[in-house]
Each structure stands twice: as C-alpha cells, then as structure tokens.
JSON list of C-alpha atoms in Angstrom, two decimals:
[
{"chain": "A", "resi": 13, "resn": "MET", "atom": "CA", "xyz": [48.81, -27.57, 58.59]},
{"chain": "A", "resi": 14, "resn": "ASP", "atom": "CA", "xyz": [46.78, -24.43, 56.94]},
{"chain": "A", "resi": 15, "resn": "ALA", "atom": "CA", "xyz": [48.27, -21.38, 57.65]},
{"chain": "A", "resi": 16, "resn": "LEU", "atom": "CA", "xyz": [45.98, -18.99, 56.27]},
{"chain": "A", "resi": 17, "resn": "TYR", "atom": "CA", "xyz": [42.34, -18.98, 55.15]},
{"chain": "A", "resi": 18, "resn": "PRO", "atom": "CA", "xyz": [39.41, -16.48, 54.98]},
{"chain": "A", "resi": 19, "resn": "ARG", "atom": "CA", "xyz": [36.46, -17.22, 57.70]},
{"chain": "A", "resi": 20, "resn": "LEU", "atom": "CA", "xyz": [33.37, -15.31, 56.67]},
{"chain": "A", "resi": 21, "resn": "LEU", "atom": "CA", "xyz": [31.19, -14.57, 59.96]},
{"chain": "A", "resi": 22, "resn": "VAL", "atom": "CA", "xyz": [27.33, -14.86, 58.69]},
{"chain": "A", "resi": 23, "resn": "ARG", "atom": "CA", "xyz": [24.30, -13.92, 60.41]},
{"chain": "A", "resi": 24, "resn": "ASP", "atom": "CA", "xyz": [22.11, -16.59, 58.59]},
{"chain": "A", "resi": 25, "resn": "PHE", "atom": "CA", "xyz": [24.29, -19.70, 58.80]},
{"chain": "A", "resi": 26, "resn": "PRO", "atom": "CA", "xyz": [22.00, -21.97, 56.80]},
{"chain": "A", "resi": 27, "resn": "ALA", "atom": "CA", "xyz": [21.47, -19.44, 54.07]},
{"chain": "A", "resi": 28, "resn": "GLY", "atom": "CA", "xyz": [25.53, -19.02, 53.88]},
{"chain": "A", "resi": 29, "resn": "VAL", "atom": "CA", "xyz": [26.02, -22.75, 53.67]},
{"chain": "A", "resi": 30, "resn": "ALA", "atom": "CA", "xyz": [23.30, -23.13, 51.07]},
{"chain": "A", "resi": 31, "resn": "PHE", "atom": "CA", "xyz": [25.03, -20.33, 49.04]},
{"chain": "A", "resi": 32, "resn": "TYR", "atom": "CA", "xyz": [28.51, -21.28, 49.18]},
{"chain": "A", "resi": 33, "resn": "ARG", "atom": "CA", "xyz": [27.80, -24.89, 48.82]},
{"chain": "A", "resi": 34, "resn": "ALA", "atom": "CA", "xyz": [26.28, -24.36, 45.50]},
{"chain": "A", "resi": 35, "resn": "ALA", "atom": "CA", "xyz": [28.81, -21.57, 44.35]},
{"chain": "A", "resi": 36, "resn": "LEU", "atom": "CA", "xyz": [31.82, -23.65, 45.28]},
{"chain": "A", "resi": 37, "resn": "ARG", "atom": "CA", "xyz": [30.48, -26.68, 43.73]},
{"chain": "A", "resi": 38, "resn": "ASP", "atom": "CA", "xyz": [29.68, -24.64, 40.74]},
{"chain": "A", "resi": 39, "resn": "LEU", "atom": "CA", "xyz": [32.88, -22.64, 40.32]},
{"chain": "A", "resi": 40, "resn": "LEU", "atom": "CA", "xyz": [35.66, -24.83, 42.10]},
{"chain": "A", "resi": 41, "resn": "GLY", "atom": "CA", "xyz": [34.14, -28.64, 41.99]},
{"chain": "A", "resi": 42, "resn": "VAL", "atom": "CA", "xyz": [34.57, -28.60, 45.96]},
{"chain": "A", "resi": 43, "resn": "GLU", "atom": "CA", "xyz": [32.12, -29.96, 48.54]},
{"chain": "A", "resi": 44, "resn": "PRO", "atom": "CA", "xyz": [32.01, -28.84, 52.23]},
{"chain": "A", "resi": 45, "resn": "VAL", "atom": "CA", "xyz": [34.35, -30.89, 54.55]},
{"chain": "A", "resi": 46, "resn": "LYS", "atom": "CA", "xyz": [32.13, -30.63, 57.23]},
{"chain": "A", "resi": 47, "resn": "VAL", "atom": "CA", "xyz": [29.00, -28.81, 57.84]},
{"chain": "A", "resi": 48, "resn": "LEU", "atom": "CA", "xyz": [28.19, -28.45, 61.72]},
{"chain": "A", "resi": 49, "resn": "PRO", "atom": "CA", "xyz": [24.78, -26.60, 62.10]},
{"chain": "A", "resi": 50, "resn": "ALA", "atom": "CA", "xyz": [24.82, -26.98, 65.86]},
{"chain": "A", "resi": 51, "resn": "ALA", "atom": "CA", "xyz": [28.16, -25.22, 66.03]},
{"chain": "A", "resi": 52, "resn": "GLN", "atom": "CA", "xyz": [27.43, -22.90, 63.09]},
{"chain": "A", "resi": 53, "resn": "TYR", "atom": "CA", "xyz": [30.60, -23.96, 61.63]},
{"chain": "A", "resi": 54, "resn": "ALA", "atom": "CA", "xyz": [31.34, -25.14, 57.77]},
{"chain": "A", "resi": 55, "resn": "ASN", "atom": "CA", "xyz": [34.61, -25.57, 55.80]},
{"chain": "A", "resi": 56, "resn": "TRP", "atom": "CA", "xyz": [35.76, -26.28, 52.20]},
{"chain": "A", "resi": 57, "resn": "ASP", "atom": "CA", "xyz": [39.18, -27.37, 51.35]},
{"chain": "A", "resi": 58, "resn": "VAL", "atom": "CA", "xyz": [40.46, -26.68, 47.78]},
{"chain": "A", "resi": 59, "resn": "ASN", "atom": "CA", "xyz": [43.31, -28.87, 46.91]},
{"chain": "A", "resi": 60, "resn": "GLY", "atom": "CA", "xyz": [43.67, -30.42, 50.17]},
{"chain": "A", "resi": 61, "resn": "GLU", "atom": "CA", "xyz": [44.24, -27.05, 52.03]},
{"chain": "A", "resi": 62, "resn": "ALA", "atom": "CA", "xyz": [41.55, -24.88, 53.72]},
{"chain": "A", "resi": 63, "resn": "GLY", "atom": "CA", "xyz": [39.72, -22.71, 51.40]},
{"chain": "A", "resi": 64, "resn": "LEU", "atom": "CA", "xyz": [36.81, -21.15, 53.25]},
{"chain": "A", "resi": 65, "resn": "VAL", "atom": "CA", "xyz": [35.35, -21.42, 56.48]},
{"chain": "A", "resi": 66, "resn": "LEU", "atom": "CA", "xyz": [31.94, -20.06, 57.25]},
{"chain": "A", "resi": 67, "resn": "TYR", "atom": "CA", "xyz": [31.27, -19.46, 61.14]},
{"chain": "A", "resi": 68, "resn": "GLY", "atom": "CA", "xyz": [28.02, -17.86, 62.71]},
{"chain": "A", "resi": 69, "resn": "ARG", "atom": "CA", "xyz": [28.62, -14.32, 63.75]},
{"chain": "A", "resi": 70, "resn": "SER", "atom": "CA", "xyz": [26.60, -14.94, 67.02]},
{"chain": "A", "resi": 71, "resn": "ALA", "atom": "CA", "xyz": [28.90, -17.56, 67.93]},
{"chain": "A", "resi": 72, "resn": "VAL", "atom": "CA", "xyz": [31.80, -15.56, 67.36]},
{"chain": "A", "resi": 73, "resn": "ALA", "atom": "CA", "xyz": [30.39, -12.55, 69.41]},
{"chain": "A", "resi": 74, "resn": "GLU", "atom": "CA", "xyz": [29.62, -14.74, 72.33]},
{"chain": "A", "resi": 75, "resn": "THR", "atom": "CA", "xyz": [33.29, -16.19, 72.35]},
{"chain": "A", "resi": 76, "resn": "VAL", "atom": "CA", "xyz": [34.97, -12.92, 72.08]},
{"chain": "A", "resi": 77, "resn": "GLY", "atom": "CA", "xyz": [32.51, -10.81, 74.22]},
{"chain": "A", "resi": 78, "resn": "THR", "atom": "CA", "xyz": [30.93, -8.53, 71.48]},
{"chain": "A", "resi": 79, "resn": "ALA", "atom": "CA", "xyz": [27.36, -9.99, 71.52]},
{"chain": "A", "resi": 80, "resn": "HIS", "atom": "CA", "xyz": [26.21, -6.50, 73.09]},
{"chain": "A", "resi": 81, "resn": "LEU", "atom": "CA", "xyz": [27.51, -4.33, 70.29]},
{"chain": "A", "resi": 82, "resn": "PRO", "atom": "CA", "xyz": [25.39, -3.58, 67.08]},
{"chain": "A", "resi": 83, "resn": "GLU", "atom": "CA", "xyz": [25.79, -6.11, 64.33]},
{"chain": "A", "resi": 84, "resn": "SER", "atom": "CA", "xyz": [26.71, -3.92, 61.70]},
{"chain": "A", "resi": 85, "resn": "ALA", "atom": "CA", "xyz": [26.99, -0.19, 60.78]},
{"chain": "A", "resi": 86, "resn": "ALA", "atom": "CA", "xyz": [27.18, 1.55, 57.57]},
{"chain": "A", "resi": 87, "resn": "ALA", "atom": "CA", "xyz": [30.85, 1.55, 55.96]},
{"chain": "A", "resi": 88, "resn": "GLN", "atom": "CA", "xyz": [33.01, 0.85, 53.01]},
{"chain": "A", "resi": 89, "resn": "ASP", "atom": "CA", "xyz": [34.13, -2.83, 52.48]},
{"chain": "A", "resi": 90, "resn": "SER", "atom": "CA", "xyz": [36.94, -4.20, 54.45]},
{"chain": "A", "resi": 91, "resn": "SER", "atom": "CA", "xyz": [37.29, -7.48, 52.92]},
{"chain": "A", "resi": 92, "resn": "MET", "atom": "CA", "xyz": [36.70, -9.32, 49.69]},
{"chain": "A", "resi": 93, "resn": "LEU", "atom": "CA", "xyz": [36.78, -12.94, 48.34]},
{"chain": "A", "resi": 94, "resn": "VAL", "atom": "CA", "xyz": [38.53, -13.30, 45.13]},
{"chain": "A", "resi": 95, "resn": "PHE", "atom": "CA", "xyz": [37.99, -16.39, 42.84]},
{"chain": "A", "resi": 96, "resn": "LYS", "atom": "CA", "xyz": [40.14, -16.71, 39.48]},
{"chain": "A", "resi": 97, "resn": "VAL", "atom": "CA", "xyz": [37.98, -18.39, 36.92]},
{"chain": "A", "resi": 98, "resn": "ASP", "atom": "CA", "xyz": [38.23, -19.10, 33.25]},
{"chain": "A", "resi": 99, "resn": "ASP", "atom": "CA", "xyz": [35.29, -17.09, 32.17]},
{"chain": "A", "resi": 100, "resn": "VAL", "atom": "CA", "xyz": [34.29, -14.22, 34.25]},
{"chain": "A", "resi": 101, "resn": "ASP", "atom": "CA", "xyz": [31.07, -13.72, 32.65]},
{"chain": "A", "resi": 102, "resn": "ALA", "atom": "CA", "xyz": [29.80, -17.41, 32.78]},
{"chain": "A", "resi": 103, "resn": "ALA", "atom": "CA", "xyz": [30.95, -17.45, 36.60]},
{"chain": "A", "resi": 104, "resn": "THR", "atom": "CA", "xyz": [29.00, -14.25, 37.14]},
{"chain": "A", "resi": 105, "resn": "ALA", "atom": "CA", "xyz": [26.21, -15.89, 35.64]},
{"chain": "A", "resi": 106, "resn": "ARG", "atom": "CA", "xyz": [26.38, -18.99, 37.57]},
{"chain": "A", "resi": 107, "resn": "LEU", "atom": "CA", "xyz": [26.63, -17.09, 40.85]},
{"chain": "A", "resi": 108, "resn": "THR", "atom": "CA", "xyz": [23.80, -14.90, 40.47]},
{"chain": "A", "resi": 109, "resn": "ARG", "atom": "CA", "xyz": [21.61, -18.53, 39.80]},
{"chain": "A", "resi": 110, "resn": "HIS", "atom": "CA", "xyz": [22.61, -19.10, 43.36]},
{"chain": "A", "resi": 111, "resn": "GLY", "atom": "CA", "xyz": [21.72, -15.81, 44.78]},
{"chain": "A", "resi": 112, "resn": "ALA", "atom": "CA", "xyz": [24.50, -13.44, 44.39]},
{"chain": "A", "resi": 113, "resn": "ARG", "atom": "CA", "xyz": [23.77, -9.89, 43.39]},
{"chain": "A", "resi": 114, "resn": "VAL", "atom": "CA", "xyz": [26.12, -8.08, 40.64]},
{"chain": "A", "resi": 115, "resn": "VAL", "atom": "CA", "xyz": [27.36, -4.81, 41.73]},
{"chain": "A", "resi": 116, "resn": "VAL", "atom": "CA", "xyz": [29.82, -4.24, 38.76]},
{"chain": "A", "resi": 117, "resn": "PRO", "atom": "CA", "xyz": [29.12, -6.55, 35.85]},
{"chain": "A", "resi": 118, "resn": "PRO", "atom": "CA", "xyz": [32.05, -8.19, 33.88]},
{"chain": "A", "resi": 119, "resn": "THR", "atom": "CA", "xyz": [34.39, -5.45, 32.70]},
{"chain": "A", "resi": 120, "resn": "ASP", "atom": "CA", "xyz": [37.69, -5.49, 31.13]},
{"chain": "A", "resi": 121, "resn": "ARG", "atom": "CA", "xyz": [40.20, -3.92, 33.51]},
{"chain": "A", "resi": 122, "resn": "PRO", "atom": "CA", "xyz": [43.48, -3.29, 31.45]},
{"chain": "A", "resi": 123, "resn": "GLU", "atom": "CA", "xyz": [44.66, -0.78, 34.26]},
{"chain": "A", "resi": 124, "resn": "TRP", "atom": "CA", "xyz": [45.01, -3.83, 36.40]},
{"chain": "A", "resi": 125, "resn": "GLY", "atom": "CA", "xyz": [46.60, -5.93, 33.80]},
{"chain": "A", "resi": 126, "resn": "PRO", "atom": "CA", "xyz": [46.87, -6.32, 30.11]},
{"chain": "A", "resi": 127, "resn": "THR", "atom": "CA", "xyz": [44.34, -9.36, 29.81]},
{"chain": "A", "resi": 128, "resn": "LEU", "atom": "CA", "xyz": [42.44, -8.89, 33.21]},
{"chain": "A", "resi": 129, "resn": "ARG", "atom": "CA", "xyz": [38.58, -9.08, 33.13]},
{"chain": "A", "resi": 130, "resn": "ALA", "atom": "CA", "xyz": [36.53, -8.67, 36.52]},
{"chain": "A", "resi": 131, "resn": "ALA", "atom": "CA", "xyz": [33.28, -8.83, 38.01]},
{"chain": "A", "resi": 132, "resn": "HIS", "atom": "CA", "xyz": [31.94, -7.69, 41.67]},
{"chain": "A", "resi": 133, "resn": "LEU", "atom": "CA", "xyz": [28.96, -9.40, 43.41]},
{"chain": "A", "resi": 134, "resn": "ARG", "atom": "CA", "xyz": [27.82, -9.82, 46.72]},
{"chain": "A", "resi": 135, "resn": "ASP", "atom": "CA", "xyz": [26.70, -12.90, 48.61]},
{"chain": "A", "resi": 136, "resn": "PRO", "atom": "CA", "xyz": [23.55, -13.22, 50.27]},
{"chain": "A", "resi": 137, "resn": "GLU", "atom": "CA", "xyz": [25.17, -11.84, 53.77]},
{"chain": "A", "resi": 138, "resn": "GLY", "atom": "CA", "xyz": [26.61, -8.54, 51.69]},
{"chain": "A", "resi": 139, "resn": "ASN", "atom": "CA", "xyz": [30.10, -9.89, 51.44]},
{"chain": "A", "resi": 140, "resn": "LEU", "atom": "CA", "xyz": [32.03, -8.53, 48.34]},
{"chain": "A", "resi": 141, "resn": "ILE", "atom": "CA", "xyz": [33.18, -11.17, 45.90]},
{"chain": "A", "resi": 142, "resn": "GLU", "atom": "CA", "xyz": [35.60, -10.54, 42.84]},
{"chain": "A", "resi": 143, "resn": "LEU", "atom": "CA", "xyz": [35.57, -12.83, 40.02]},
{"chain": "A", "resi": 144, "resn": "GLN", "atom": "CA", "xyz": [38.59, -12.42, 37.70]},
{"chain": "A", "resi": 145, "resn": "SER", "atom": "CA", "xyz": [40.29, -14.11, 34.76]},
{"chain": "A", "resi": 146, "resn": "TYR", "atom": "CA", "xyz": [43.63, -12.84, 33.41]}
]
C-alpha cells in the first residue's frame, strides 16, 4: 500500500501529462501506470511505489465543493517537488527542453550540505521543482 505520495492538481490536464510523461521518462526512466483523460487522472510509480499523481483541478473542486471559488491568488509557494539527480546542470537542461522554466539556475549550496548543488524550476502549471545532487 502506498502510504504517501504527491498529487498535483492541474488546470490543463493534457499539458501536465505531456510535461511529466517526458520529464519523468527523462529523469527517472518511468512511464505512467495509467492516464485516464476522462477522469483527469494520471499516475506514475517509482520502484513499485506511487511516485506522482496528476489530477484535474476542476474535478477535485467539484468533489470537495470549491468550484465556485477563484482558482488562484498571488501567494508564496506552499509546496515543491524535489528530485535527486546525478547531474543538476544536465537535468535542468533536460527539463527546460520539456517546457520547464528556470527560476534559479544550478547553484552550489554548501550552506545546505557540503556538496549540495540545486536548481529551481517551474513546470508548465507553475509548480515549483527542485533538482538536487549531493
């Protein structure tokens, strides 16, 4: 049983699936377990455990009764996906080719760990992604 995994709620389900299908194939070598466009649901497993789920924001809003509220408001980020990679610079280049936007380029972060290097990007929906190696 998968106890905990990230579920991103996306406005543009087809674009989200296209980005994460390419990005997760490129970074982790994984393919989606299932993509259900009518249900606005897709999931990827990593090493037999749930790794990421995309779910249509409108479907969740209908389910939980928030469809009448605004979709977003200006605010600081409240979540971030973090991927440990072998080469932050190469992974940054690969994700930008798939449509990610660099927020902070690859940078050594000795204050976070003696050999830590990280980059911050945004996926097409604006979700914050951190790539790190250490």
